[in-house]
C-alpha angles and dihedrals in degrees: 000000000000089000092053092049090049091051091049090050091051090047093051091049092049091046092052091050090052093049092050092048114105121260116216096216142317112283093021129121113232115196126198141165097271096075110153094012114167123257128201113249113201091195094055095032090223141088114270130191114250125198111250094225091052091051092048092049091051090049093050092047092049092048092047093057095045122112119247091258092053091047089053092052092044101049106001092246113160115240093240094156092051092051091046091053092050089050091048092052090055099045096041090052092049090048091052092050092052091048091046092054091050094044091048091059090049092052092043092050091051094046094047092048090049090053089048093051091051091053092045102045106025114074116225092008114165126189094202096065123078094200119103116253111256142167130206108196134063090237091056091049092055090042093056092047093050092045093053093048094045091049089051092051092048095042098117091054099043111038126078091211128082109250134160131202121246110219127202097031097100135068114313092358095308127141098232129038123206109192137170126197119205140160116274089235126013127167115164122178111177091177092065095030091239136125139173116202132177103198094206108116122228121200120205118186141176129189130230123197120189125218093014136103136300094067123264096258091058091048091051089051090054099054094034089057090056104119122207123215098220096176090066103016118138102178146329121226131193111192131178141140133240131190128219141162124232103223097172092080088078086078089071093043092256127140108250119254127229115233132202114198116205103202124192123182113196127194101194119206101154093117092055087211096136090260118102109196118211124207138164123215123194124196120188130217116189124196140156117283120239115254098347115202125186115178115231095014129099121193104315092170093071092067092054093045089050090052090050090053090052090052090050093050093049091049090048090054090047089049092053095046093048091046090050091052092051091050090050090051092052092050092049090048091054091050091049092049092046091051093052090048097048102035105027100024089228135125124232116235120237091247090064092043093054089054088075092058108074110214091201090063091052089051091051092047091053089047092050093050091050092047094049092049092045092048093055091047089050090051090052090048091053088048086054092235095122137009103212096142094150095051092046092048092052092049096046094041094050093045092051090049091053092047092054092045087054088062087075087072091065092052087065089069088074118072100226093048092043091059090056093046092049090050091051090048092052093046096045097092092051090047090053091050090050092049091051091053092047092046091054091053092045093050090050091051090048094054092044093047092046092055099036104035103017099083090052100048091111090057091052090053092052111085121204114240117256113258110231114204126205090256092055092047093048093050091045089064090071107091097181115122122222090248095053094091094228093115097058095083096050119117111216135166108216115194103244141095087291091067092089090066113081102210142119107278118218127217090254090057093051090049091050093050095046 
């Protein structure tokens, strides 16, 4: 027994020295002087000769599938990639927070201006109602059109915001375009159940320019003489542009952006149902202001752009390291497959081959590509070359999500968390099958609900008023609260098994009986 323990001790020491010995590269063949050295076989209980290439391959495979901590203990290699990923999580999250604050001001500025435009140009607009604004008579249609144009012409004197007209964007170089679209030929006779429609659409437009000759009275005469063909009218559109500057970005030490709002008011009559729906659409164009000047501030954008460059550099290094790890895994896979083919005359299944391709590295590579692309777009946004806030937000948000999901990989280094991750990995195919079954049922319900219940969704949202009877109205006149003490002296006769007792019933008794 002592001899066996001594042999095991010698074997463990030799195995440790082999594991700590340097490996030239993955996929290489390292030769030494201990070719054909014996190895203890527990099954046979004796020392057997092991091929040196097989032993080296086993060692490289074992080292490849080690965690960063085990690799550090095995060869003293610093976990540079692990530290780089931790650093990337921090800086990518900080970058997303900075962009989120800036993007929030952009979205808020657009939404607030859209609400202002609706109150300015849409007559009788109310924020509290969810119903779309609509009119039902020809007089009201003309009234809404004239109101919008008159509000546009009087904008500098009425609005509390600072807006500027954009000239030359309308019909014939005007600032505002008033257009109607109608069918080329439309004859409808409900009395005889006949109609004659030419579906070709004709567009008729006139232009209005404020603060320019001819005088205002003549301009009003032009657009007020614009006649609508209601019997074949499809829609009426009023389109114009306004300029504004978002000054609130100074709070975050950012140079303000210059905005161009493309506003379109639509009076929709394509249903010919007697209801003309009115809507306002606002598209935003953002560009760099000319000669910006903020007193007391230098160039705060350079610090943020420098931070974005740092994020892009870190993600590039992470991309290279993860790509190198995947290449090493593929080379080691090829060596493992070739060894089984040449020495054992066996093929390796695809499940074992995919073990060499780490899915977490692929996830990190996708995240790095998204972050690098989003960082360069963010730099161009800060330089005021483009205004693709939505695209940049999608890229940076998705990359940050993938980075934080990648943190799960490091939980697998701990035994308790690894059990959970392995369980999730084993259950993942069954979860996908379950989701597919549920998705089929859900899609069927969606199509059925869309056809059966969809046309009546407005009726479901409309609640019938509560009917108040005379009894309810009479009782509601009593303003005394239960805690007022005014009910304690009342003498009631509740219909229950207490009715045989002739006594003064308290409020608590009445409450108990009821």
